[in-house]
Tab-separated table of C-alpha atoms and ligand atoms in Angstrom:
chain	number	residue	atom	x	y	z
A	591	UNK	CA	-98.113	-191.406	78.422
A	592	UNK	CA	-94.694	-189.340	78.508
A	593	UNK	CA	-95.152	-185.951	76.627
A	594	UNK	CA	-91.730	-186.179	74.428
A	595	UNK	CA	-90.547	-189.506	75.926
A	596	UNK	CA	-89.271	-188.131	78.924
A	597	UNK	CA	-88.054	-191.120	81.077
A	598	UNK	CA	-88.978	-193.678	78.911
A	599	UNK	CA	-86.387	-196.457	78.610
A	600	UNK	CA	-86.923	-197.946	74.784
A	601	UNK	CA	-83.540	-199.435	74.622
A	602	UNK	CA	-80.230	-201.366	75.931
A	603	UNK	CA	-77.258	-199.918	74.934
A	604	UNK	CA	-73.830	-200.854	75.762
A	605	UNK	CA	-72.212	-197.838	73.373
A	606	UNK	CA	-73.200	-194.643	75.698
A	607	UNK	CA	-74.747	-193.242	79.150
A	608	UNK	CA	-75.935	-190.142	80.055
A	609	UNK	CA	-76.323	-189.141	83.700
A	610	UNK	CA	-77.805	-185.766	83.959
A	611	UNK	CA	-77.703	-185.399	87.260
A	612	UNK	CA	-74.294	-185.699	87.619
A	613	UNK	CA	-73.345	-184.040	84.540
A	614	UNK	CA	-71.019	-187.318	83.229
A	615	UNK	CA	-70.878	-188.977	79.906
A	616	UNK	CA	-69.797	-192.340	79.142
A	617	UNK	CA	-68.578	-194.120	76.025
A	618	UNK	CA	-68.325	-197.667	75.901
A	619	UNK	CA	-67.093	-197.718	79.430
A	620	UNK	CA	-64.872	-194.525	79.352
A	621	UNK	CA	-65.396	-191.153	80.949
A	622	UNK	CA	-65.543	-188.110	78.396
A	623	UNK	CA	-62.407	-187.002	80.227
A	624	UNK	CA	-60.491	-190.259	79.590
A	625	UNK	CA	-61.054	-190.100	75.889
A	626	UNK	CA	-61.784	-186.220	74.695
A	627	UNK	CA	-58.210	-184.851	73.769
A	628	UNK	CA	-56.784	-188.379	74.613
A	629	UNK	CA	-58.085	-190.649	71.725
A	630	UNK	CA	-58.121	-189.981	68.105
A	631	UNK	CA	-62.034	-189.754	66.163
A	632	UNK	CA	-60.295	-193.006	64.350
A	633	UNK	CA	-59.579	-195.099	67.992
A	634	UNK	CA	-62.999	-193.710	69.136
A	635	UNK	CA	-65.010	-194.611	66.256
A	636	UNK	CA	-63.417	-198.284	66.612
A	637	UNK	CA	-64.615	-198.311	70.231
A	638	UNK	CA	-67.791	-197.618	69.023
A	639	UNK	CA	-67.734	-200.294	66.066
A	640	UNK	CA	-66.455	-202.811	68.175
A	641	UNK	CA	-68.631	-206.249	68.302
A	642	UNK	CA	-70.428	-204.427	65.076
A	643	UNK	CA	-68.561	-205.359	62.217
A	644	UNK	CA	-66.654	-208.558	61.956
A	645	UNK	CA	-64.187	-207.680	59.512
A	646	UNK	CA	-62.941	-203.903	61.693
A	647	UNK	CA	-59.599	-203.719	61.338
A	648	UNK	CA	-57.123	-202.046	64.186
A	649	UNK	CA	-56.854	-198.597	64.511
A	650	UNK	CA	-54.342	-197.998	61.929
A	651	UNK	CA	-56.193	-199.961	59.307
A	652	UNK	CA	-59.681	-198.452	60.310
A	653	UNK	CA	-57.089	-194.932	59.614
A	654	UNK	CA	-56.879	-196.107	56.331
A	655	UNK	CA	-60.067	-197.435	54.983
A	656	UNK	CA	-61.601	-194.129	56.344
A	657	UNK	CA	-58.991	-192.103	54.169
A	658	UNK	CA	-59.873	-194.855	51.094
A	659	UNK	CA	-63.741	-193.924	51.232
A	660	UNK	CA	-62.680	-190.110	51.733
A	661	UNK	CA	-60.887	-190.501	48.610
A	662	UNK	CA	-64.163	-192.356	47.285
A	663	UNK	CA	-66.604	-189.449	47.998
A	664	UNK	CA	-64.244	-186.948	46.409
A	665	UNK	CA	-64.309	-188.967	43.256
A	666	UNK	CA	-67.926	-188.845	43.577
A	667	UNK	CA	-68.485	-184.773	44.530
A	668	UNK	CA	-66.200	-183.989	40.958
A	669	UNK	CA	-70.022	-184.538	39.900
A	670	UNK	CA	-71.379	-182.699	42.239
A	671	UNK	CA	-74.734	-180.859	41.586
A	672	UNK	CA	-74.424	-177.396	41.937
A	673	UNK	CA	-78.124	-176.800	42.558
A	674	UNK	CA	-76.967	-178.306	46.158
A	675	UNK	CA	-75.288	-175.173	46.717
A	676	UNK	CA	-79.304	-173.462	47.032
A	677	UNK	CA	-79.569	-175.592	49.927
A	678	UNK	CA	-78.562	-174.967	53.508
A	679	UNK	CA	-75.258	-177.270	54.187
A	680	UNK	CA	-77.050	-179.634	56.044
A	681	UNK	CA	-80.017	-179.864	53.757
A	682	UNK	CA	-77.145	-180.211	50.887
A	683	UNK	CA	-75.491	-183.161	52.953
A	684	UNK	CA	-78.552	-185.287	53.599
A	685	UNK	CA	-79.407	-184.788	49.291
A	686	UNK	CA	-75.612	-185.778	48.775
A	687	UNK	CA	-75.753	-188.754	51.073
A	688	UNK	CA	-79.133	-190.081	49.846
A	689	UNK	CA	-77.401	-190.963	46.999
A	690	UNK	CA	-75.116	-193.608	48.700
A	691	UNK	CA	-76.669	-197.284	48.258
A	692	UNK	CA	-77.730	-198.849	51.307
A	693	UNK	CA	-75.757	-201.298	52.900
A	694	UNK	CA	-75.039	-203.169	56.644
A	695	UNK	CA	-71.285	-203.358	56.045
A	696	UNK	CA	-68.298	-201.298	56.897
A	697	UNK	CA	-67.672	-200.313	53.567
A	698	UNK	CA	-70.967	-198.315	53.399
A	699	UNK	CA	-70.403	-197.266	57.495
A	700	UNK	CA	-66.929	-195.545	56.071
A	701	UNK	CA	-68.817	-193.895	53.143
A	702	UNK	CA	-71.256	-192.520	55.570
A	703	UNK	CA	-68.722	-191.349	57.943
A	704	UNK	CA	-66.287	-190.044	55.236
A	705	UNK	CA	-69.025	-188.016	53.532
A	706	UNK	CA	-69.558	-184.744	55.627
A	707	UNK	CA	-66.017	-184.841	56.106
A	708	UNK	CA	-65.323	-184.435	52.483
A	709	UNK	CA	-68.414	-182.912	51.696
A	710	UNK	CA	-68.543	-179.652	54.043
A	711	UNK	CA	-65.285	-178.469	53.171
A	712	UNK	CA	-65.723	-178.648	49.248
A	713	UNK	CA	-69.563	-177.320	49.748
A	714	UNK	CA	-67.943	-174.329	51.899
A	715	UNK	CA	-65.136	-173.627	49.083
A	716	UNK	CA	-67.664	-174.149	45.930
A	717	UNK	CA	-69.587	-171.270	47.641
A	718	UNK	CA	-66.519	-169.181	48.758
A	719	UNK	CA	-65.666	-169.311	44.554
A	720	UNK	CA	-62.727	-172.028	45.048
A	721	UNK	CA	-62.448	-175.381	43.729
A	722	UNK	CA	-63.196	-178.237	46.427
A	723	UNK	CA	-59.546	-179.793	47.493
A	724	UNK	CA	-58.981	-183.649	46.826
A	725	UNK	CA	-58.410	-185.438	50.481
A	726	UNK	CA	-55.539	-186.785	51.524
A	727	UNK	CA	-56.199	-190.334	52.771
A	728	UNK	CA	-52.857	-190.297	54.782
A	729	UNK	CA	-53.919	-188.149	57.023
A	730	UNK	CA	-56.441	-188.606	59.993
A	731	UNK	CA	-60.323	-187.053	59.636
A	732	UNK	CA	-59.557	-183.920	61.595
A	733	UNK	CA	-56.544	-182.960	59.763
A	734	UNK	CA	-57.872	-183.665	56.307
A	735	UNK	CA	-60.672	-181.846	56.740
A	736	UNK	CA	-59.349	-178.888	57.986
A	737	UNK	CA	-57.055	-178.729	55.317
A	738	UNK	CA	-59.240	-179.248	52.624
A	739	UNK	CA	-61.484	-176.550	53.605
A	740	UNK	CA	-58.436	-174.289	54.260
A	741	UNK	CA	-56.174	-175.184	51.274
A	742	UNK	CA	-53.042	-175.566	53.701
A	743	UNK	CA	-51.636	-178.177	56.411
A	744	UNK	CA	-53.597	-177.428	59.576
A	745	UNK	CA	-51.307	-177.268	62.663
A	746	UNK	CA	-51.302	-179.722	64.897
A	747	UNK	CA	-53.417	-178.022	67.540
A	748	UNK	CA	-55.488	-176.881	65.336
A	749	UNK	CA	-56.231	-180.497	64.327
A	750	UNK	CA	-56.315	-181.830	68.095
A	751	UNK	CA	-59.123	-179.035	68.775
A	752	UNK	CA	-61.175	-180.489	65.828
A	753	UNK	CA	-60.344	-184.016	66.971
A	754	UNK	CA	-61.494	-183.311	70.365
A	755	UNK	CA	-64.711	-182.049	68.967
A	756	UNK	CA	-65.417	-184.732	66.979
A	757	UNK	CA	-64.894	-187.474	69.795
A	758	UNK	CA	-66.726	-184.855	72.302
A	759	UNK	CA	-69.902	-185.373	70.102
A	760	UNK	CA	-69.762	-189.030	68.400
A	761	UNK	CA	-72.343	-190.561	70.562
A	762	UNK	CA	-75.108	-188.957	73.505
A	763	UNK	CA	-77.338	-191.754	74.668
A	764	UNK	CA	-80.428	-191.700	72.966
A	765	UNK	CA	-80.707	-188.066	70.942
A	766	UNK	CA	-83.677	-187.679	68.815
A	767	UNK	CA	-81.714	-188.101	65.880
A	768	UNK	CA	-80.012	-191.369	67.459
A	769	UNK	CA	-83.453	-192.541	68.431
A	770	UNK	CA	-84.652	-191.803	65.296
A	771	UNK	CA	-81.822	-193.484	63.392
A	772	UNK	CA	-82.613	-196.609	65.660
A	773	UNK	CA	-86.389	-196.458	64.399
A	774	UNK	CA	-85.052	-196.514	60.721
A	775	UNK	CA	-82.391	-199.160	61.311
A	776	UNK	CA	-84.974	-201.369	63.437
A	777	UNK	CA	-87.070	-202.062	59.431
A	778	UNK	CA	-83.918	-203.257	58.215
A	779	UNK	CA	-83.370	-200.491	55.971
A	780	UNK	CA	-79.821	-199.921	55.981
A	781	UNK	CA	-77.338	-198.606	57.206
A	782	UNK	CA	-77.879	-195.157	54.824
A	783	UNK	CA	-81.399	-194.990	55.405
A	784	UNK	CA	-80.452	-194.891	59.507
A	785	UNK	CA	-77.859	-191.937	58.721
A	786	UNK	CA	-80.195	-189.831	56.985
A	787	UNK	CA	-82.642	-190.190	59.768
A	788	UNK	CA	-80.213	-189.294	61.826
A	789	UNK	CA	-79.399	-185.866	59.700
A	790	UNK	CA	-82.825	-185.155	59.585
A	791	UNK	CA	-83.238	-185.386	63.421
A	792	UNK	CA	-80.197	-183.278	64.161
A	793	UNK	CA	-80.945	-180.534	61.656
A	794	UNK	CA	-83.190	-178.894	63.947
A	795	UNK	CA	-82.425	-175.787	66.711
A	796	UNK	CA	-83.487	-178.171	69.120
A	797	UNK	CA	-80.639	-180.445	68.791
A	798	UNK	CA	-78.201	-179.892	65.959
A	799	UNK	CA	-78.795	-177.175	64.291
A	800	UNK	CA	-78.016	-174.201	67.664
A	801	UNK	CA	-74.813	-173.594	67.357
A	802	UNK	CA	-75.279	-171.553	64.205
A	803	UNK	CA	-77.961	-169.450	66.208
A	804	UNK	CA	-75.484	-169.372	68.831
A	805	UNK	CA	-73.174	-166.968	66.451
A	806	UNK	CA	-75.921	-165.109	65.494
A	807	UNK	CA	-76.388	-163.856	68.869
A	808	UNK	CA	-73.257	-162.975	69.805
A	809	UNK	CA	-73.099	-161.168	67.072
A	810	UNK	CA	-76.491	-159.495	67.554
A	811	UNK	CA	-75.596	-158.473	71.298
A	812	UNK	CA	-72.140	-157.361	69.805
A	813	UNK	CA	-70.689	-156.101	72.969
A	814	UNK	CA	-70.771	-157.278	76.767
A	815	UNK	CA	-72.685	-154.402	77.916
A	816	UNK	CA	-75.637	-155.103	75.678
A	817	UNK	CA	-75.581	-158.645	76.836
A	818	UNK	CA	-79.097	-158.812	79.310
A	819	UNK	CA	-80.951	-156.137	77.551
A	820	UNK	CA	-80.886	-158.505	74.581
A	821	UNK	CA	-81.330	-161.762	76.017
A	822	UNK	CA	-84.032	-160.105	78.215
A	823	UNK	CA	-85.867	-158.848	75.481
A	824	UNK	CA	-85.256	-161.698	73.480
A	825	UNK	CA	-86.545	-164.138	76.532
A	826	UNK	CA	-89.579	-161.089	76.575
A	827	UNK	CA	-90.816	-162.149	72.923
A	828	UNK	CA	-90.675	-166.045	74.160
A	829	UNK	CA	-87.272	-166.942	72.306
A	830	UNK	CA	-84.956	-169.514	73.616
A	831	UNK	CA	-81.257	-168.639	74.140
A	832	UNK	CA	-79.130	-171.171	72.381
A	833	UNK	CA	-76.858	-173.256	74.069
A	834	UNK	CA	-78.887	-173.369	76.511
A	835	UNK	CA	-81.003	-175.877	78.224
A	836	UNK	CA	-81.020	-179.810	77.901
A	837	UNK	CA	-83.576	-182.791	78.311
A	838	UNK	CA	-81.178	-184.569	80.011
A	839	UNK	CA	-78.978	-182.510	81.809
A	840	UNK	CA	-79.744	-181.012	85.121
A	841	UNK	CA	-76.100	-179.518	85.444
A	842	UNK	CA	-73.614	-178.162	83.337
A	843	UNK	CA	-73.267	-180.501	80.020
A	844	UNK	CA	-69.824	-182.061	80.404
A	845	UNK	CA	-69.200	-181.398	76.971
A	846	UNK	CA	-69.780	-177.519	77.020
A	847	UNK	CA	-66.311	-178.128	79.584
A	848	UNK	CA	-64.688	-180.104	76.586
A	849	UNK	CA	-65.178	-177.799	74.414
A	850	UNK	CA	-64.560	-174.858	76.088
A	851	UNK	CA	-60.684	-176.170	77.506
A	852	UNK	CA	-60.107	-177.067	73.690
A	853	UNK	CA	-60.694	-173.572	72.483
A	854	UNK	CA	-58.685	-172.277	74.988
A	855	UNK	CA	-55.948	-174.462	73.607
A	856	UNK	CA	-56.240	-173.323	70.657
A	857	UNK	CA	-53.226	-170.581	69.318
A	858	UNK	CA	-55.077	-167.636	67.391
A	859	UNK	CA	-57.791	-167.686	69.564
A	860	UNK	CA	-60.048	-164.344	69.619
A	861	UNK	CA	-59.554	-163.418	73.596
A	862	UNK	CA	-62.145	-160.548	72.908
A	863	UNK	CA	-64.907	-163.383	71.354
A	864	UNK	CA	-64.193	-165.911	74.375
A	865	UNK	CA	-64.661	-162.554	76.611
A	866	UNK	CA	-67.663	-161.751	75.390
A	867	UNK	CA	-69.024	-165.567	74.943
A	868	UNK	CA	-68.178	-165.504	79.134
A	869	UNK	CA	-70.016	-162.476	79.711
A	870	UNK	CA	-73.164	-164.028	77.448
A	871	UNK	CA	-72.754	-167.337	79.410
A	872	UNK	CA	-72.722	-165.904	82.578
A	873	UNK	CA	-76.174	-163.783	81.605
A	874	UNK	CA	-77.974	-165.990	80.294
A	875	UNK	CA	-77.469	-168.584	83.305
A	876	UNK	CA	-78.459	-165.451	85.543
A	877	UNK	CA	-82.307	-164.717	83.473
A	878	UNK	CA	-82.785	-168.280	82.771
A	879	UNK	CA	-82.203	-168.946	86.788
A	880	UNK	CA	-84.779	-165.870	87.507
A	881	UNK	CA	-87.399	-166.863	85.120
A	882	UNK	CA	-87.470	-171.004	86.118
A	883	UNK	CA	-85.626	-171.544	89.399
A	884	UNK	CA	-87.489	-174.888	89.827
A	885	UNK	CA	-86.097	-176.065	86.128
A	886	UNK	CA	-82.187	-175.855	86.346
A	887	UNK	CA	-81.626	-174.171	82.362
A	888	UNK	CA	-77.699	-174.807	82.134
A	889	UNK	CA	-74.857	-174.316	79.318
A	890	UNK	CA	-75.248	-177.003	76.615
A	891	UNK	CA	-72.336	-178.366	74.309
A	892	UNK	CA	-73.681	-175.847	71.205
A	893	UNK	CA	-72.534	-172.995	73.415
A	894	UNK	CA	-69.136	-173.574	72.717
A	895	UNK	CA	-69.257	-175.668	69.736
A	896	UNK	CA	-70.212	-172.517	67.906
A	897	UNK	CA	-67.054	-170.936	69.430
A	898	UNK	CA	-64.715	-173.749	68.667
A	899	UNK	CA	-65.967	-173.885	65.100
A	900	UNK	CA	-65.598	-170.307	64.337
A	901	UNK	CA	-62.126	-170.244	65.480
A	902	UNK	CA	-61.301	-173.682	62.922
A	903	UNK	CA	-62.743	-171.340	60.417
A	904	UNK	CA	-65.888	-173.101	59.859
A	905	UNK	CA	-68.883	-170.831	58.966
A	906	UNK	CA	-71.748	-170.954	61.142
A	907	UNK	CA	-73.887	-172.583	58.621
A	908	UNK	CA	-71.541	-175.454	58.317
A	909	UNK	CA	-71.327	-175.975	61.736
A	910	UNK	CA	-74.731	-178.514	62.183
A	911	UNK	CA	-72.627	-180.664	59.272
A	912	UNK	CA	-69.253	-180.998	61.876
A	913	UNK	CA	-71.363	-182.194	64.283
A	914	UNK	CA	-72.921	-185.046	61.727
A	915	UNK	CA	-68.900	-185.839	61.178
A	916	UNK	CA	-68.825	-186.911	64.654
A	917	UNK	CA	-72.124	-188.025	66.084
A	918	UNK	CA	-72.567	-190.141	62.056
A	919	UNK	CA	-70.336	-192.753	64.013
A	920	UNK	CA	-72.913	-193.371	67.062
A	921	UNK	CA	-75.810	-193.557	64.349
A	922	UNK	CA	-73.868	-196.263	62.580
A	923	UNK	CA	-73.125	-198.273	65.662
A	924	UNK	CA	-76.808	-197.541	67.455
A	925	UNK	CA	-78.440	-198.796	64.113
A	926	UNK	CA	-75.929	-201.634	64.292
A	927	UNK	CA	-76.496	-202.543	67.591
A	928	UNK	CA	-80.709	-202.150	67.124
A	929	UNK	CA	-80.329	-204.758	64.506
A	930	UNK	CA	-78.312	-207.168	66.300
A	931	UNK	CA	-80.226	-206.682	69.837
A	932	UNK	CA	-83.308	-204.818	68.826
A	933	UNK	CA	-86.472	-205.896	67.227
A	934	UNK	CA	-88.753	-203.433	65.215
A	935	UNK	CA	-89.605	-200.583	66.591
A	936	UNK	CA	-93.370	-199.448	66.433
A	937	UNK	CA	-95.346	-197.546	69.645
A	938	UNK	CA	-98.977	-196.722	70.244
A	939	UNK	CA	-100.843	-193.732	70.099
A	940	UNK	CA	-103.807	-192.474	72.011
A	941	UNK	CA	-106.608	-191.976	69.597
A	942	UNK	CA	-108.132	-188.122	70.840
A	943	UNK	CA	-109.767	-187.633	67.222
A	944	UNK	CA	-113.301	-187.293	66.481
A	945	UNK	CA	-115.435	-191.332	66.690
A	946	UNK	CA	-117.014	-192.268	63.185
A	947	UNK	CA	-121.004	-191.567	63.279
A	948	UNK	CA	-122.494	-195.194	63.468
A	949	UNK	CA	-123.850	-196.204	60.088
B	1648	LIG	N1	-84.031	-170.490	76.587
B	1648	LIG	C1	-85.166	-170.083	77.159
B	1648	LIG	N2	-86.041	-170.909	77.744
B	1648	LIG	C2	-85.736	-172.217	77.750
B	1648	LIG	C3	-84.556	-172.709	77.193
B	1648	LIG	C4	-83.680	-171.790	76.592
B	1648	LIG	N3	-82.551	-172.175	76.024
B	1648	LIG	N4	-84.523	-174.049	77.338
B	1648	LIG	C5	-85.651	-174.391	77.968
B	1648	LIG	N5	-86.382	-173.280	78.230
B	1648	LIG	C6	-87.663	-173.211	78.903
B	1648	LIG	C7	-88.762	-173.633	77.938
B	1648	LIG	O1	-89.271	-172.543	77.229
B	1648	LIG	C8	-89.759	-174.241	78.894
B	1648	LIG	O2	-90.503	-173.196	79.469
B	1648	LIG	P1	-92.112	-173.331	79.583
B	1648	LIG	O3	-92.341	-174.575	80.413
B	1648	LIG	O4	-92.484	-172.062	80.242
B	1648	LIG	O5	-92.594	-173.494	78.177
B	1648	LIG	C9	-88.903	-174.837	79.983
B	1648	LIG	O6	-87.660	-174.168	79.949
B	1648	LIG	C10	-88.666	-176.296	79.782
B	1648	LIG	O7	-88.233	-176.513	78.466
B	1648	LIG	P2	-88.557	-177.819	77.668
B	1648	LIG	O8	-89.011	-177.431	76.315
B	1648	LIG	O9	-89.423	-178.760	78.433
B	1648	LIG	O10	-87.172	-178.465	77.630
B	1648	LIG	P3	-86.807	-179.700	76.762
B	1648	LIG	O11	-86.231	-180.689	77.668
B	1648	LIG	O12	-87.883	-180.169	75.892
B	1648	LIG	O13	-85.791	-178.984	75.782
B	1648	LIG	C11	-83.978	-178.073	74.731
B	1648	LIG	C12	-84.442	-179.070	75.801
B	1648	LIG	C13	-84.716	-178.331	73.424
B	1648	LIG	C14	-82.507	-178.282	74.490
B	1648	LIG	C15	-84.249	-176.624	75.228
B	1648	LIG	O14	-83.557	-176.387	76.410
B	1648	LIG	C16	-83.914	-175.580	74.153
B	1648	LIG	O15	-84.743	-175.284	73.307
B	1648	LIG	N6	-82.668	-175.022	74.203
B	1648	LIG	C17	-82.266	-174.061	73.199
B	1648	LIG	C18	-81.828	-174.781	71.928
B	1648	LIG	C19	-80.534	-175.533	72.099
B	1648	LIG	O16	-79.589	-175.069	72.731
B	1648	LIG	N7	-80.483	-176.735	71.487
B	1648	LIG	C20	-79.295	-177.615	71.557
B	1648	LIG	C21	-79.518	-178.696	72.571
B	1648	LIG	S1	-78.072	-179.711	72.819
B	1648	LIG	C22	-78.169	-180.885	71.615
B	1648	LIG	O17	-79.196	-181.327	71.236
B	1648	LIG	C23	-76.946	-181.382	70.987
């Protein structure tokens, strides 16, 4: 038995590969490097989809049908429940999407990948007081989103940064939440049920749900100085240090690199934050290293997710929901390819509980 699956192969895949040793991701046969900041989320998503769906339409058509069912889910949030808005964002996402019908086709694959794109930004302006901002299906998912949660045109690097995010993070091997999306796609659900597996797997600070922690340290340690006397006591009371650390990954996550070049892109910037985020970085690497030389803890992409999504004017509880936007696309195709390749997933377990008396 592997304690958490470590090493366990449980599937083929010809969408993603992870090599941790070497600190290189793969999609469908491309380096991060080739396609972060090269390709659009709209080409990358129909890399992903490719062999999927036998009605996916070129790039420029895929464009469109994804700004057709953003359009759709705005239509659809006018009714919104407001009672979401007691929820955390990704708690309110996964309630909005379980609304959507199941389905296998790309109709209800653009649905699922137009919802947190629609959704986050009105969610973020129904809170802020402001009315949610109808999308504009001419434009791609980056751009639209950013300006519907910002009420204005987002510049074009602005809109590249968020692009490159969103491509940095559409598909990592299998992630609990793609694993577990694969589980729910291998009854036949559908293609919703997969998706909202996938949410549920990502919510957690395990996976999805660090970056937000991530800002909440920074702003706890609030200058460099005070940088190791937090994390050490914080490491002291048996905390983790988000961003940090990775199942996979035995050097620096390639993404974290990603990331980190796109925020330095990025015009309007906070040089102070990305100072003190360096100092952090370089501290944490430092006690982690101390306390587990043997067990190489390096930067993870939430490190500077959280950084990259604070400066597009996300807020941090928003942040696990970008990260659906992207990595909803590798659900979709995983669950796709489990049901064309896969057959129904279903593992043992070790009894250990008590034996029945005899009667
Ligand atoms: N801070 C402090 N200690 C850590 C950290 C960390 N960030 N990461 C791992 N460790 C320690 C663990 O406490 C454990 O110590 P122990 O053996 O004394 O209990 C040891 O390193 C090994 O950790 P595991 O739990 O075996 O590592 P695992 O492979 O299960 O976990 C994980 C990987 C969950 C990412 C972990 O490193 C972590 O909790 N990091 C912080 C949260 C985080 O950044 N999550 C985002 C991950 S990226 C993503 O999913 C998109």
């Amino acid at each position: 038995m592997s304690d958490g699956l470590e090493g366990v192969v449980t599937a083929e895949t010809v969408l993603s590969s992870v090599d941790g040793a070497a600190g290189r991701l793969v999609i469908r046969g491309r380096s991060l490097d080739e396609i972060a900041g090269r390709m659009s989320f709209e080409a990358v998503v129909r890399l992903l989809f490719e062999g999927f769906f036998a009605d996916l339409p070129e790039e420029s058509g895929l464009r469109r049908r994804l700004g057709a069912a953003r359009a759709e889910v705005f239509r659809d949030i006018a009714a919104l429940d407001r009672r979401l808005t007691t929820l955390t964002d990704i708690e309110s996402l996964r309630a909005y999407t379980a609304r959507f019908a199941d389905g296998d086709d790309l109709d209800t694959a653009l649905r699922l990948l137009a919802a947190p794109a629609v959704f986050t930004p009105a969610m973020v302006r129904v809170r802020r007081g402001l009315q949610p901002l109808a999308p504009d299906p001419t434009l791609g998912q980056a751009a639209d989103t950013l300006r519907m949660l910002t009420g204005g045109a987002a510049n074009a690097g602005r809109a590249a940064a968020l692009d490159t995010y969103l491509v940095t993070v559409c598909d990592h091997g299998l992630a609990a939440s793609t694993f577990a999306a694969r589980i729910v796609a291998s009854t036949r659900a559908g293609l919703t049920s997969a998706v909202l597996a996938g949410l549920s797997g990502l919510k957690g600070p395990l996976h999805g749900g660090a970056p937000g922690p991530v800002i909440a340290m920074l702003d706890a340690i609030g200058s460099s100085e005070r940088a190791e006397g937090w994390m050490t006591a914080a490491l002291a009371r048996g905390e983790r240090l988000m961003g940090f650390g990775h199942r996979i990954y035995r050097v620096r996550d390639p993404r974290a690199d990603a990331l980190k070049a796109a925020l330095k892109r990025l015009d309007g910037g906070d040089p102070a934050r990305l100072a003190l985020a360096e100092t952090v970085e370089r501290t944490a690497l430092a006690l982690l290293h101390a306390r587990r030389p043997e067990r190489r803890l390096d930067t993870n992409v939430e490190f500077y997710t959280a950084l990259l999504l604070e400066a597009l004017g996300f807020p941090p509880d928003a942040f696990t929901n970008v990260f659906a936007m992207g990595r909803t696309a590798g659900w979709i195709a995983h669950a796709r390819e489990q049901l064309a390749t896969g057959r129904l997933i279903r593992p043992e377990a070790r009894y250990v509980g008590p034996t029945p008396r005899a009667a």
